[in-house]
Amino acid sequence: GENVEQHPSTLSVQEGDSAVIKCTYSDSASNYFPWYKQELGKRPQLIIDIRSNVGEKKDQRIAVTLNKTAKHFSLHITETQPEDSAVYFCAVSPGSNDYKLSFGAGTTVTVRA
Amino acid sequence: DSGVTQTPKHLITATGQRVTLRCSPRSGDLSVYWYQQSLDQGLQFLIQYYNGEERAKGNILERFSAQQFPDLHSELNLSSLELGDSALYFCASSDGLGIAGANEQFFGPGTRLTVL
């Protein structure tokens, strides 16, 4: 099955700085890469996603980049705010008639005021 | 609010018991996915249903089963419960199988299962 590795496991940043989380995957046929944000005790919330035919996607302070050759994708959060503090999960869907998500282990982001 | 509902919110039961978790997908969504989130195993895919039929299976134990009903709600049945089954169980829904690949999955609030 798909193996998704996520780094770092914890990230502490000063408010206003940028945060970057990177994920690597093993199946070169994978074609859908969402990012979820999960606050303590809450549901994972989809914050941005990218498909394999696109290299970069941006939504306000959040961006995702995909390098299919190297099989890695990254989440970039700029101008971080305290409300960005949460656990972030990357996920990968194999595509090709298989739509389940394989998740990374998560990154706990803390934004220091 | 994602539009996906799950009941109950919390469930406390004893080892050896059986429980049923319920999920209602977003209006119009045909696919339902079940995931288990535990501290040691993270978020793991269990099973997917599409329009009433089982579509994919993940790391789902034989003691666990699921179904999707004609009104598209789904139930996850967990039997012969063990301490290690304590976890958050999420369902997610999407609007179909996707023409260009997977579609966005929206998660429900989860059911926290505690097995004592």
PDB file of C-alpha atoms in Angstrom:
ATOM      1  CA  GLY A   1       0.000   0.000   0.000  1.00  0.00           C
ATOM      2  CA  GLU A   2       0.859   3.663  -0.128  1.00  0.00           C
ATOM      3  CA  ASN A   3       3.509   4.838   2.321  1.00  0.00           C
ATOM      4  CA  VAL A   4       3.258   8.518   3.288  1.00  0.00           C
ATOM      5  CA  GLU A   5       5.973  10.142   5.372  1.00  0.00           C
ATOM      6  CA  GLN A   6       5.445  13.586   6.888  1.00  0.00           C
ATOM      7  CA  HIS A   7       8.051  15.922   8.377  1.00  0.00           C
ATOM      8  CA  PRO A   8       8.538  17.524  10.781  1.00  0.00           C
ATOM      9  CA  SER A   9       6.377  15.957  13.489  1.00  0.00           C
ATOM     10  CA  THR A  10       6.333  19.235  15.443  1.00  0.00           C
ATOM     11  CA  LEU A  11       6.894  22.803  14.315  1.00  0.00           C
ATOM     12  CA  SER A  12       7.019  25.940  16.431  1.00  0.00           C
ATOM     13  CA  VAL A  13       7.037  29.302  14.644  1.00  0.00           C
ATOM     14  CA  GLN A  14       6.831  32.929  15.654  1.00  0.00           C
ATOM     15  CA  GLU A  15       3.630  34.696  14.689  1.00  0.00           C
ATOM     16  CA  GLY A  16       4.081  36.264  11.268  1.00  0.00           C
ATOM     17  CA  ASP A  17       6.719  33.772  10.144  1.00  0.00           C
ATOM     18  CA  SER A  18       6.199  31.019   7.568  1.00  0.00           C
ATOM     19  CA  ALA A  19       5.658  27.312   8.212  1.00  0.00           C
ATOM     20  CA  VAL A  20       6.518  24.529   5.790  1.00  0.00           C
ATOM     21  CA  ILE A  21       5.508  20.880   6.086  1.00  0.00           C
ATOM     22  CA  LYS A  22       6.729  18.240   3.646  1.00  0.00           C
ATOM     23  CA  CYS A  23       5.331  14.845   2.700  1.00  0.00           C
ATOM     24  CA  THR A  24       6.748  12.103   0.547  1.00  0.00           C
ATOM     25  CA  TYR A  25       4.832   9.214  -0.967  1.00  0.00           C
ATOM     26  CA  SER A  26       5.734   5.923  -2.558  1.00  0.00           C
ATOM     27  CA  ASP A  27       3.200   5.209  -5.317  1.00  0.00           C
ATOM     28  CA  SER A  28       4.026   7.143  -8.478  1.00  0.00           C
ATOM     29  CA  ALA A  29       0.454   6.559  -9.745  1.00  0.00           C
ATOM     30  CA  SER A  30      -1.024   8.679  -6.920  1.00  0.00           C
ATOM     31  CA  ASN A  31      -2.872  11.663  -8.291  1.00  0.00           C
ATOM     32  CA  TYR A  32      -4.662  13.521  -5.493  1.00  0.00           C
ATOM     33  CA  PHE A  33      -2.978  15.232  -2.526  1.00  0.00           C
ATOM     34  CA  PRO A  34      -5.144  16.972   0.106  1.00  0.00           C
ATOM     35  CA  TRP A  35      -4.080  18.675   3.321  1.00  0.00           C
ATOM     36  CA  TYR A  36      -6.210  18.595   6.438  1.00  0.00           C
ATOM     37  CA  LYS A  37      -6.113  20.709   9.591  1.00  0.00           C
ATOM     38  CA  GLN A  38      -7.306  19.161  12.830  1.00  0.00           C
ATOM     39  CA  GLU A  39      -7.845  21.038  16.051  1.00  0.00           C
ATOM     40  CA  LEU A  40      -7.877  19.132  19.322  1.00  0.00           C
ATOM     41  CA  GLY A  41     -10.901  16.841  19.550  1.00  0.00           C
ATOM     42  CA  LYS A  42     -12.321  18.083  16.247  1.00  0.00           C
ATOM     43  CA  ARG A  43     -12.743  16.653  12.789  1.00  0.00           C
ATOM     44  CA  PRO A  44     -10.054  16.938  10.096  1.00  0.00           C
ATOM     45  CA  GLN A  45     -10.889  19.926   7.888  1.00  0.00           C
ATOM     46  CA  LEU A  46      -9.815  20.077   4.270  1.00  0.00           C
ATOM     47  CA  ILE A  47      -7.777  23.259   3.791  1.00  0.00           C
ATOM     48  CA  ILE A  48      -6.265  22.800   0.343  1.00  0.00           C
ATOM     49  CA  ASP A  49      -5.681  20.068  -2.201  1.00  0.00           C
ATOM     50  CA  ILE A  50      -3.783  19.565  -5.434  1.00  0.00           C
ATOM     51  CA  ARG A  51      -4.024  17.125  -8.294  1.00  0.00           C
ATOM     52  CA  SER A  52      -1.155  15.562 -10.158  1.00  0.00           C
ATOM     53  CA  ASN A  53      -1.574  17.686 -13.273  1.00  0.00           C
ATOM     54  CA  VAL A  54      -0.818  20.859 -11.301  1.00  0.00           C
ATOM     55  CA  GLY A  55       2.493  21.903  -9.741  1.00  0.00           C
ATOM     56  CA  GLU A  56       1.308  24.577  -7.337  1.00  0.00           C
ATOM     57  CA  LYS A  57      -1.920  25.886  -5.866  1.00  0.00           C
ATOM     58  CA  LYS A  58      -2.491  28.865  -3.613  1.00  0.00           C
ATOM     59  CA  ASP A  59      -5.369  29.998  -1.422  1.00  0.00           C
ATOM     60  CA  GLN A  60      -4.680  33.230   0.475  1.00  0.00           C
ATOM     61  CA  ARG A  61      -1.953  32.430   3.039  1.00  0.00           C
ATOM     62  CA  ILE A  62      -1.825  28.729   2.192  1.00  0.00           C
ATOM     63  CA  ALA A  63      -0.071  27.109  -0.749  1.00  0.00           C
ATOM     64  CA  VAL A  64       0.757  23.575  -1.780  1.00  0.00           C
ATOM     65  CA  THR A  65       3.507  22.531  -4.165  1.00  0.00           C
ATOM     66  CA  LEU A  66       3.870  19.139  -5.820  1.00  0.00           C
ATOM     67  CA  ASN A  67       6.977  17.526  -7.284  1.00  0.00           C
ATOM     68  CA  LYS A  68       5.799  14.363  -9.018  1.00  0.00           C
ATOM     69  CA  THR A  69       9.262  13.334 -10.111  1.00  0.00           C
ATOM     70  CA  ALA A  70      10.591  13.371  -6.575  1.00  0.00           C
ATOM     71  CA  LYS A  71       7.241  12.175  -5.167  1.00  0.00           C
ATOM     72  CA  HIS A  72       6.905  14.880  -2.580  1.00  0.00           C
ATOM     73  CA  PHE A  73       4.530  17.726  -1.845  1.00  0.00           C
ATOM     74  CA  SER A  74       4.627  20.535   0.673  1.00  0.00           C
ATOM     75  CA  LEU A  75       2.279  22.817   2.552  1.00  0.00           C
ATOM     76  CA  HIS A  76       3.342  26.432   2.975  1.00  0.00           C
ATOM     77  CA  ILE A  77       1.622  28.752   5.438  1.00  0.00           C
ATOM     78  CA  THR A  78       2.705  32.393   5.297  1.00  0.00           C
ATOM     79  CA  GLU A  79       2.146  35.142   7.861  1.00  0.00           C
ATOM     80  CA  THR A  80       1.201  32.609  10.500  1.00  0.00           C
ATOM     81  CA  GLN A  81      -1.386  33.529  13.122  1.00  0.00           C
ATOM     82  CA  PRO A  82      -2.209  31.928  16.496  1.00  0.00           C
ATOM     83  CA  GLU A  83      -5.334  30.353  14.987  1.00  0.00           C
ATOM     84  CA  ASP A  84      -3.080  28.382  12.628  1.00  0.00           C
ATOM     85  CA  SER A  85      -1.984  26.296  15.650  1.00  0.00           C
ATOM     86  CA  ALA A  86      -3.280  22.758  15.029  1.00  0.00           C
ATOM     87  CA  VAL A  87      -2.235  19.346  13.726  1.00  0.00           C
ATOM     88  CA  TYR A  88      -1.825  19.230   9.954  1.00  0.00           C
ATOM     89  CA  PHE A  89      -2.105  16.001   7.979  1.00  0.00           C
ATOM     90  CA  CYS A  90      -1.096  15.356   4.423  1.00  0.00           C
ATOM     91  CA  ALA A  91      -2.880  12.610   2.516  1.00  0.00           C
ATOM     92  CA  VAL A  92      -2.517  10.777  -0.756  1.00  0.00           C
ATOM     93  CA  SER A  93      -5.070   9.062  -2.920  1.00  0.00           C
ATOM     94  CA  PRO A  94      -3.832   6.404  -5.317  1.00  0.00           C
ATOM     95  CA  GLY A  95      -6.343   7.332  -8.018  1.00  0.00           C
ATOM     96  CA  SER A  96      -6.928   4.788 -10.777  1.00  0.00           C
ATOM     97  CA  ASN A  97     -10.225   3.619  -9.336  1.00  0.00           C
ATOM     98  CA  ASP A  98      -8.928   3.756  -5.761  1.00  0.00           C
ATOM     99  CA  TYR A  99     -10.106   6.785  -3.774  1.00  0.00           C
ATOM    100  CA  LYS A 100      -9.188   6.018  -0.196  1.00  0.00           C
ATOM    101  CA  LEU A 101      -6.833   8.428   1.553  1.00  0.00           C
ATOM    102  CA  SER A 102      -3.524   7.354   3.086  1.00  0.00           C
ATOM    103  CA  PHE A 103      -2.464   9.867   5.720  1.00  0.00           C
ATOM    104  CA  GLY A 104       0.854  11.081   6.994  1.00  0.00           C
ATOM    105  CA  ALA A 105       1.479  10.926  10.743  1.00  0.00           C
ATOM    106  CA  GLY A 106       0.706  14.607  11.244  1.00  0.00           C
ATOM    107  CA  THR A 107       2.593  17.780  12.172  1.00  0.00           C
ATOM    108  CA  THR A 108       1.742  19.688  15.338  1.00  0.00           C
ATOM    109  CA  VAL A 109       2.139  23.373  14.526  1.00  0.00           C
ATOM    110  CA  THR A 110       2.385  25.895  17.344  1.00  0.00           C
ATOM    111  CA  VAL A 111       2.351  29.600  16.518  1.00  0.00           C
ATOM    112  CA  ARG A 112       3.937  31.672  19.285  1.00  0.00           C
ATOM    113  CA  ALA A 113       2.413  35.105  19.821  1.00  0.00           C
TER     114      ALA A 113
ATOM    115  CA  ASP B   1     -19.813  22.380   9.698  1.00  0.00           C
ATOM    116  CA  SER B   2     -19.018  19.890   6.921  1.00  0.00           C
ATOM    117  CA  GLY B   3     -22.594  18.648   6.498  1.00  0.00           C
ATOM    118  CA  VAL B   4     -21.583  15.132   7.536  1.00  0.00           C
ATOM    119  CA  THR B   5     -23.224  13.960  10.756  1.00  0.00           C
ATOM    120  CA  GLN B   6     -22.203  11.155  13.078  1.00  0.00           C
ATOM    121  CA  THR B   7     -23.856   9.653  16.130  1.00  0.00           C
ATOM    122  CA  PRO B   8     -23.204   9.098  18.898  1.00  0.00           C
ATOM    123  CA  LYS B   9     -20.510  11.617  19.826  1.00  0.00           C
ATOM    124  CA  HIS B  10     -19.178   9.477  22.637  1.00  0.00           C
ATOM    125  CA  LEU B  11     -19.542   5.799  23.407  1.00  0.00           C
ATOM    126  CA  ILE B  12     -18.226   4.008  26.467  1.00  0.00           C
ATOM    127  CA  THR B  13     -18.537   0.259  26.587  1.00  0.00           C
ATOM    128  CA  ALA B  14     -16.863  -2.871  27.918  1.00  0.00           C
ATOM    129  CA  THR B  15     -14.619  -5.427  26.296  1.00  0.00           C
ATOM    130  CA  GLY B  16     -16.479  -8.106  24.397  1.00  0.00           C
ATOM    131  CA  GLN B  17     -19.417  -5.848  23.588  1.00  0.00           C
ATOM    132  CA  ARG B  18     -20.788  -4.765  20.220  1.00  0.00           C
ATOM    133  CA  VAL B  19     -21.535  -1.198  19.122  1.00  0.00           C
ATOM    134  CA  THR B  20     -22.919   0.524  16.045  1.00  0.00           C
ATOM    135  CA  LEU B  21     -21.721   3.895  14.801  1.00  0.00           C
ATOM    136  CA  ARG B  22     -23.870   5.875  12.423  1.00  0.00           C
ATOM    137  CA  CYS B  23     -22.983   8.340   9.674  1.00  0.00           C
ATOM    138  CA  SER B  24     -25.093  10.507   7.398  1.00  0.00           C
ATOM    139  CA  PRO B  25     -23.203  11.928   4.402  1.00  0.00           C
ATOM    140  CA  ARG B  26     -23.566  15.415   2.954  1.00  0.00           C
ATOM    141  CA  SER B  27     -26.662  15.863   0.853  1.00  0.00           C
ATOM    142  CA  GLY B  28     -26.002  14.439  -2.595  1.00  0.00           C
ATOM    143  CA  ASP B  29     -22.819  12.576  -1.678  1.00  0.00           C
ATOM    144  CA  LEU B  30     -22.802   8.935  -2.753  1.00  0.00           C
ATOM    145  CA  SER B  31     -19.496   7.797  -1.232  1.00  0.00           C
ATOM    146  CA  VAL B  32     -18.927   7.166   2.451  1.00  0.00           C
ATOM    147  CA  TYR B  33     -15.534   6.374   3.932  1.00  0.00           C
ATOM    148  CA  TRP B  34     -14.752   5.180   7.455  1.00  0.00           C
ATOM    149  CA  TYR B  35     -11.477   6.041   9.176  1.00  0.00           C
ATOM    150  CA  GLN B  36     -10.044   5.144  12.579  1.00  0.00           C
ATOM    151  CA  GLN B  37      -7.814   7.596  14.433  1.00  0.00           C
ATOM    152  CA  SER B  38      -5.746   6.299  17.316  1.00  0.00           C
ATOM    153  CA  LEU B  39      -2.684   7.707  19.034  1.00  0.00           C
ATOM    154  CA  ASP B  40      -0.368   4.930  17.916  1.00  0.00           C
ATOM    155  CA  GLN B  41      -1.696   4.293  14.405  1.00  0.00           C
ATOM    156  CA  GLY B  42      -2.787   7.733  13.245  1.00  0.00           C
ATOM    157  CA  LEU B  43      -5.600   8.095  10.710  1.00  0.00           C
ATOM    158  CA  GLN B  44      -6.277   4.790   8.976  1.00  0.00           C
ATOM    159  CA  PHE B  45      -8.741   4.004   6.218  1.00  0.00           C
ATOM    160  CA  LEU B  46     -11.152   1.214   7.090  1.00  0.00           C
ATOM    161  CA  ILE B  47     -13.739   0.861   4.335  1.00  0.00           C
ATOM    162  CA  GLN B  48     -15.562   2.734   1.571  1.00  0.00           C
ATOM    163  CA  TYR B  49     -19.115   2.423   0.268  1.00  0.00           C
ATOM    164  CA  TYR B  50     -20.449   3.918  -2.925  1.00  0.00           C
ATOM    165  CA  ASN B  51     -24.193   4.108  -3.529  1.00  0.00           C
ATOM    166  CA  GLY B  52     -24.878   1.130  -1.291  1.00  0.00           C
ATOM    167  CA  GLU B  53     -22.058  -1.117  -2.410  1.00  0.00           C
ATOM    168  CA  GLU B  54     -18.716  -1.840  -0.819  1.00  0.00           C
ATOM    169  CA  ARG B  55     -16.038  -0.176  -2.920  1.00  0.00           C
ATOM    170  CA  ALA B  56     -12.735  -0.600  -1.103  1.00  0.00           C
ATOM    171  CA  LYS B  57     -11.384  -2.166   2.042  1.00  0.00           C
ATOM    172  CA  GLY B  58      -8.437  -1.054   4.101  1.00  0.00           C
ATOM    173  CA  ASN B  59      -7.087  -2.186   7.423  1.00  0.00           C
ATOM    174  CA  ILE B  60     -10.458  -3.277   8.738  1.00  0.00           C
ATOM    175  CA  LEU B  61     -10.568  -6.110  11.243  1.00  0.00           C
ATOM    176  CA  GLU B  62     -12.848  -9.083  10.655  1.00  0.00           C
ATOM    177  CA  ARG B  63     -14.678  -8.113  13.863  1.00  0.00           C
ATOM    178  CA  PHE B  64     -15.716  -4.882  12.142  1.00  0.00           C
ATOM    179  CA  SER B  65     -18.295  -4.585   9.397  1.00  0.00           C
ATOM    180  CA  ALA B  66     -20.167  -1.800   7.682  1.00  0.00           C
ATOM    181  CA  GLN B  67     -23.041  -1.165   5.341  1.00  0.00           C
ATOM    182  CA  GLN B  68     -24.637   1.689   3.444  1.00  0.00           C
ATOM    183  CA  PHE B  69     -28.398   1.876   3.277  1.00  0.00           C
ATOM    184  CA  PRO B  70     -30.681   3.025   0.420  1.00  0.00           C
ATOM    185  CA  ASP B  71     -30.966   6.483   1.996  1.00  0.00           C
ATOM    186  CA  LEU B  72     -27.112   6.570   1.828  1.00  0.00           C
ATOM    187  CA  HIS B  73     -26.476   6.678   5.555  1.00  0.00           C
ATOM    188  CA  SER B  74     -23.880   4.204   6.736  1.00  0.00           C
ATOM    189  CA  GLU B  75     -23.295   2.184   9.861  1.00  0.00           C
ATOM    190  CA  LEU B  76     -20.048   0.755  11.195  1.00  0.00           C
ATOM    191  CA  ASN B  77     -20.474  -2.261  13.453  1.00  0.00           C
ATOM    192  CA  LEU B  78     -17.713  -3.154  15.887  1.00  0.00           C
ATOM    193  CA  SER B  79     -17.997  -6.449  17.746  1.00  0.00           C
ATOM    194  CA  SER B  80     -16.039  -8.415  20.349  1.00  0.00           C
ATOM    195  CA  LEU B  81     -14.513  -5.109  21.364  1.00  0.00           C
ATOM    196  CA  GLU B  82     -10.995  -4.989  22.752  1.00  0.00           C
ATOM    197  CA  LEU B  83      -9.181  -2.275  24.685  1.00  0.00           C
ATOM    198  CA  GLY B  84      -7.167  -1.483  21.573  1.00  0.00           C
ATOM    199  CA  ASP B  85     -10.317  -0.564  19.649  1.00  0.00           C
ATOM    200  CA  SER B  86     -10.594   2.630  21.686  1.00  0.00           C
ATOM    201  CA  ALA B  87     -10.200   5.417  19.142  1.00  0.00           C
ATOM    202  CA  LEU B  88     -11.909   8.211  17.274  1.00  0.00           C
ATOM    203  CA  TYR B  89     -13.948   6.883  14.368  1.00  0.00           C
ATOM    204  CA  PHE B  90     -14.597   9.308  11.541  1.00  0.00           C
ATOM    205  CA  CYS B  91     -16.710   8.980   8.501  1.00  0.00           C
ATOM    206  CA  ALA B  92     -16.179  11.137   5.455  1.00  0.00           C
ATOM    207  CA  SER B  93     -18.240  11.616   2.333  1.00  0.00           C
ATOM    208  CA  SER B  94     -17.576  12.693  -1.220  1.00  0.00           C
ATOM    209  CA  ASP B  95     -19.820  13.286  -4.177  1.00  0.00           C
ATOM    210  CA  GLY B  96     -18.766  10.293  -6.219  1.00  0.00           C
ATOM    211  CA  LEU B  97     -15.878   8.321  -7.579  1.00  0.00           C
ATOM    212  CA  GLY B  98     -14.431  11.245  -9.498  1.00  0.00           C
ATOM    213  CA  ILE B  99     -13.798  11.533 -13.183  1.00  0.00           C
ATOM    214  CA  ALA B 100     -10.272  12.906 -12.850  1.00  0.00           C
ATOM    215  CA  GLY B 101      -9.407  10.991  -9.723  1.00  0.00           C
ATOM    216  CA  ALA B 102     -10.429  11.287  -6.107  1.00  0.00           C
ATOM    217  CA  ASN B 103     -12.863  13.947  -5.023  1.00  0.00           C
ATOM    218  CA  GLU B 104     -12.694  16.012  -1.885  1.00  0.00           C
ATOM    219  CA  GLN B 105     -13.642  14.110   1.251  1.00  0.00           C
ATOM    220  CA  PHE B 106     -15.419  15.968   4.029  1.00  0.00           C
ATOM    221  CA  PHE B 107     -15.229  14.562   7.523  1.00  0.00           C
ATOM    222  CA  GLY B 108     -17.900  14.241  10.160  1.00  0.00           C
ATOM    223  CA  PRO B 109     -17.322  15.228  13.815  1.00  0.00           C
ATOM    224  CA  GLY B 110     -16.363  11.670  14.790  1.00  0.00           C
ATOM    225  CA  THR B 111     -17.431   9.180  17.427  1.00  0.00           C
ATOM    226  CA  ARG B 112     -15.077   8.732  20.359  1.00  0.00           C
ATOM    227  CA  LEU B 113     -15.175   5.086  21.423  1.00  0.00           C
ATOM    228  CA  THR B 114     -13.794   4.092  24.796  1.00  0.00           C
ATOM    229  CA  VAL B 115     -13.562   0.404  25.613  1.00  0.00           C
ATOM    230  CA  LEU B 116     -13.051  -0.338  29.299  1.00  0.00           C
TER     231      LEU B 116
END
